[in-house]
Amino acid sequence: MTITHETVAVPDGVVAPRFRPPAGASSATTVSLDGDWRFRLFPHPDTGVDRAEPGEDWDRLAVPGHWQLAGAPHSWPYGVPEYNNKLFPFPIEPPHVPDDNPTGEYRTTLRLPADWPEGGRTLLRFEGVDSWFQVSLDGELLATSHGSRLPTEIDLTDRLRPGTDHLLAVRVTKWSAMSYAEDQDQWWLSGIFRSVSLEHRPAGALDDVRVHAAYDHATGTGTLRVDAASVVGAGLDAVAAQVTVPELGLAAASGEEIRAAVEPWSAERPRLYDVVVTTDTETVTLSVGFRTVSIEDGVFLVNGRPVKLRGVNRHEFDPLRGRSVTPERMLEDVLLMKRHHINAVRTSHYPPHPHFLDLCDRHGLYVIDENDLETHGFEDERGWEGNPVNDPDWTEVLVDRVTRMVRRDGHHASIVLWSLGNEAGGGINVPAMADAVRALDPSRPIHYEGDWSSEHVDVYSRMYAESEHVDLIGQGIEPALERADADARRRGMPFLQCEYAHAMGNGPGGLSDYDALFDRYPRLMGGFIWEWIDHGLTRTDADGNLFSAYGGDFGERFHDGTFIADGLLLPDRTPSPGLLETAAVFAPVRIDAQPDGTLLVRNRYAFRDTSHAELRWTLHRGEEELASGLLDLVLEAGAEAVVRPPADLALPEPGDAPVWWTLRAVQQKADALEEAWLETGFVLGAGQLLLVEPAPLVAPSGRVTTGADGGYVAGPARFDRRGDLRSLAGREVHAFRVDGWRAPTDNDRRAGMWRGLSDAEVWRSTSMHLLAERKAGVAVSEAGALEIDARIAGPTTRAGFATRYTWQPVTDAPDAVELVVDIQPEGRWPESVARLGVLLALDEPRAVDAGVRWTGLGPDESYADSRAAALGGAWEHSVADWQTRYTHPQENGARRGVTSAVLSFADGSGLRIDSGEVTIGGRPQVGFELSLRPWSDEALDRAAHPHELVPDGRLWLHLDAAQHGVGSAACGPGVLPNAQLHVAPVRMRLRFTTL
Ligand code: GAL
């Protein structure tokens, strides 16, 4: 059979897969072949280039790397990246792919180093090549392989002569039959994107080392057995090896079980021991963790304790290098996860670079290692018709893939579950893969979300299930499967959300709601937020500005736009507010205010008490600290306690800012297991109580005066005769009216999984994006206040806001004016509204430089359903820093519970805004929601990328009673009822003071 890129067959001419020790862990010689290779790109796989062609005058291309990113961020000499989520960008006719199939010819010269050991075998190793490739040496075709995120090894032993140059030729196609199995939601990026090396394998080498390192929590005993094997021919044969654990003084032969009292490995305490495995010809030193994963009574346990996975889905991504990530980036990811209380990572949707797993072992992250398999594009094709996962022709290929992963990675303590793939439907190859994995490694449960009845897996997994449904599953009362036996089996399994809380743009909302369920029900083993990072590729625009590109930004004709930007990190790894929210929700020491005015402190570690944390409290008004102290409390793992402020704590009289009692669990010092990531004063959890509300504003009693032009003056506010506000605090006013709209978030724009219209469409249906004001009357009341009646509404609808604005100067404070806004909705309203409050645009040519100090929740943005990270206090920002530069511009930056805000302008002038009573539907709340921008919501809505936003010479303020939550409707449920904003009468009392 002639093997082509359209052949469905396992790799040919390759060596049996073996395990991958960490770099430097083996005594065997290796040499890296990374560097500049000779390269030429052709339009078709039939390149017409001789395998013996040395390509001396070709271009130079860095290996590892993707050819599409060779000139990033400025030029794209070898074609551009293309982004598709699930739909195939070519006709579905497996195994065929388009003729237009960019194909890279790579050449490099191989020369064995002079000191290359005698004897044994010499393997050429590729860690990852996307998507299909042929390897030739000195003009002879030796192997074809695929499995983009899996290693391939080729035996060159008899072909390499010391001191001789050999020509290595690699032909890589962009598309192949395997593209049907690698349809993950990401950029299509090709080439030799992970490292290449020559590896010496001595005779009797340690080609396969299986580590069985278990921990018996009842006795504190670790059990270790190491099986060693050498590659012989096409298979593996057991080899006798010596196993020592120097730290424990243990020695044994391979295959022998040894026991000792050990400290177990967990993500909380990633204790590793050096295990030295030796044959006559090779020594490998592995970092081994003793731990046992089990499922008992439907509960997921690590070392006998229930563990909740508070995880993220991680794609490999670098904004300049794509999936060709450096060790530094991998470390950055792991440390950022640890610093944000993430304890688990699903390697969506393929085995990561093996070094990432070394880091997870070392620093402590539970891992779901996922097979390189997704066939999602078949779903819409008459319900998975022709899906490789249900095709016997693909069985061998799919089993090959999953076993290559298990063999490569099986020795990692961090891996607690194997995943058969993602969104690849069901069929005969699911049990085939599951059986193959179990045969190699019965110690870890198997995960595959696509197996809805969970027939072949060990945990019940879903993605984006609504919290109501998760609640039912937690209770074990979810709707039954048709087959009673399958139903009974699934009901006995722990439940995992392999994806939830879609972090696209501003969001996710509702994370706390899920997390509370995970805590409530033992059956729920947690979940993995979708996803870790926005895959925005850095590029320049026509004017040379750098920006993060998403689907369509490379001129792709068929793409999925912004859907690639759905991470907790912005593409440059700046934590988004969503990551800060995640850290607060995932906090290992949760501190939550209770309705009865106490704080509930919960130790959510599975294995640690809280003796490493100080519980520090402060009583503060804004930034002014009134008192502070420590709580004498140590909680055992899993324990909780109710705490309250000390009984003798003297509380001040109400003043102009609320008084908070804030409690933080703080870890000062890191021990050896944590020092890589733990920063001094690391907060393990925080919570607070509002003890003293601010004093009400003194009622104003000044009188409005009439100007010569027939207009009105109320302290620092000037109006024309129609009642239009013309200036405030000496600044021209460009807009002032009630508002109900926001620049839709990515979540607002999508309908979610279970609804008809998106929120943005709902708001459009009442023309909220086109609101205008009609004045109905202007009068000065007997009390001397200016009363302006107005109706704010958009075209095509009867729905509108009947509003009275009452302006009254403040006696003895000529620079102050008070505004009461009364909003009465009229007409029929849809289920939600984006915001309810007033919009104010002031003239300010240097708005970005303006500073703002506020008392309220902060320091970062928060919304009704993503507010765990925001704490009451006094905070400061510039208007520039106030903005969150989401990869795709949208509503951002709201600060809630604001009781006062001071704006300082570049010219030295200032404006203070204080809040009095704020009610929605008659319910009182503390403070208002403040948003500030140097551009309008319309401009924000229109911009496709942050760098397109240009300050327009105004400062745009929103002073809202409330905003709608953000939800997760971009993929998943919309805003939950507890965070929806429904139209209701609103009353807001605000005071403006010129400074
Ligand atoms: C899931 C899929 C992910 C990603 C996500 C949406 O269905 O597994 O790969 O596409 O949706 O961002």
JSON list of C-alpha atoms in Angstrom, two decimals, residues 5 284 358 391 399 483 532 551 565 625 655 705 719 726 745 766 802 856 872 962:
[
{"chain": "A", "resi": 5, "resn": "HIS", "atom": "CA", "xyz": [-1.37, 11.95, 3.76]},
{"chain": "A", "resi": 284, "resn": "VAL", "atom": "CA", "xyz": [17.10, 7.40, 35.04]},
{"chain": "A", "resi": 358, "resn": "ASP", "atom": "CA", "xyz": [7.02, 17.69, 34.99]},
{"chain": "A", "resi": 391, "resn": "ASP", "atom": "CA", "xyz": [-15.49, 3.58, 12.05]},
{"chain": "A", "resi": 399, "resn": "VAL", "atom": "CA", "xyz": [-5.95, 3.20, 19.91]},
{"chain": "A", "resi": 483, "resn": "ARG", "atom": "CA", "xyz": [-31.21, 1.68, 29.98]},
{"chain": "A", "resi": 532, "resn": "TRP", "atom": "CA", "xyz": [-7.06, 29.39, 30.48]},
{"chain": "A", "resi": 551, "resn": "GLY", "atom": "CA", "xyz": [-10.53, 34.70, 13.64]},
{"chain": "A", "resi": 565, "resn": "ALA", "atom": "CA", "xyz": [-10.66, 34.77, 22.76]},
{"chain": "A", "resi": 625, "resn": "GLU", "atom": "CA", "xyz": [-7.61, 51.74, 59.56]},
{"chain": "A", "resi": 655, "resn": "GLY", "atom": "CA", "xyz": [-19.41, 59.06, 58.55]},
{"chain": "A", "resi": 705, "resn": "THR", "atom": "CA", "xyz": [-31.51, 80.67, 40.57]},
{"chain": "A", "resi": 719, "resn": "PHE", "atom": "CA", "xyz": [-29.07, 74.36, 32.66]},
{"chain": "A", "resi": 726, "resn": "ARG", "atom": "CA", "xyz": [-25.14, 72.39, 29.94]},
{"chain": "A", "resi": 745, "resn": "THR", "atom": "CA", "xyz": [-20.31, 41.63, 26.19]},
{"chain": "A", "resi": 766, "resn": "THR", "atom": "CA", "xyz": [-36.77, 47.66, 23.01]},
{"chain": "A", "resi": 802, "resn": "ALA", "atom": "CA", "xyz": [-40.69, 58.34, 32.72]},
{"chain": "A", "resi": 856, "resn": "GLY", "atom": "CA", "xyz": [-16.70, 51.12, 47.29]},
{"chain": "A", "resi": 872, "resn": "GLY", "atom": "CA", "xyz": [-15.13, 47.22, 50.10]},
{"chain": "A", "resi": 962, "resn": "ALA", "atom": "CA", "xyz": [-27.40, 48.43, 38.92]}
]
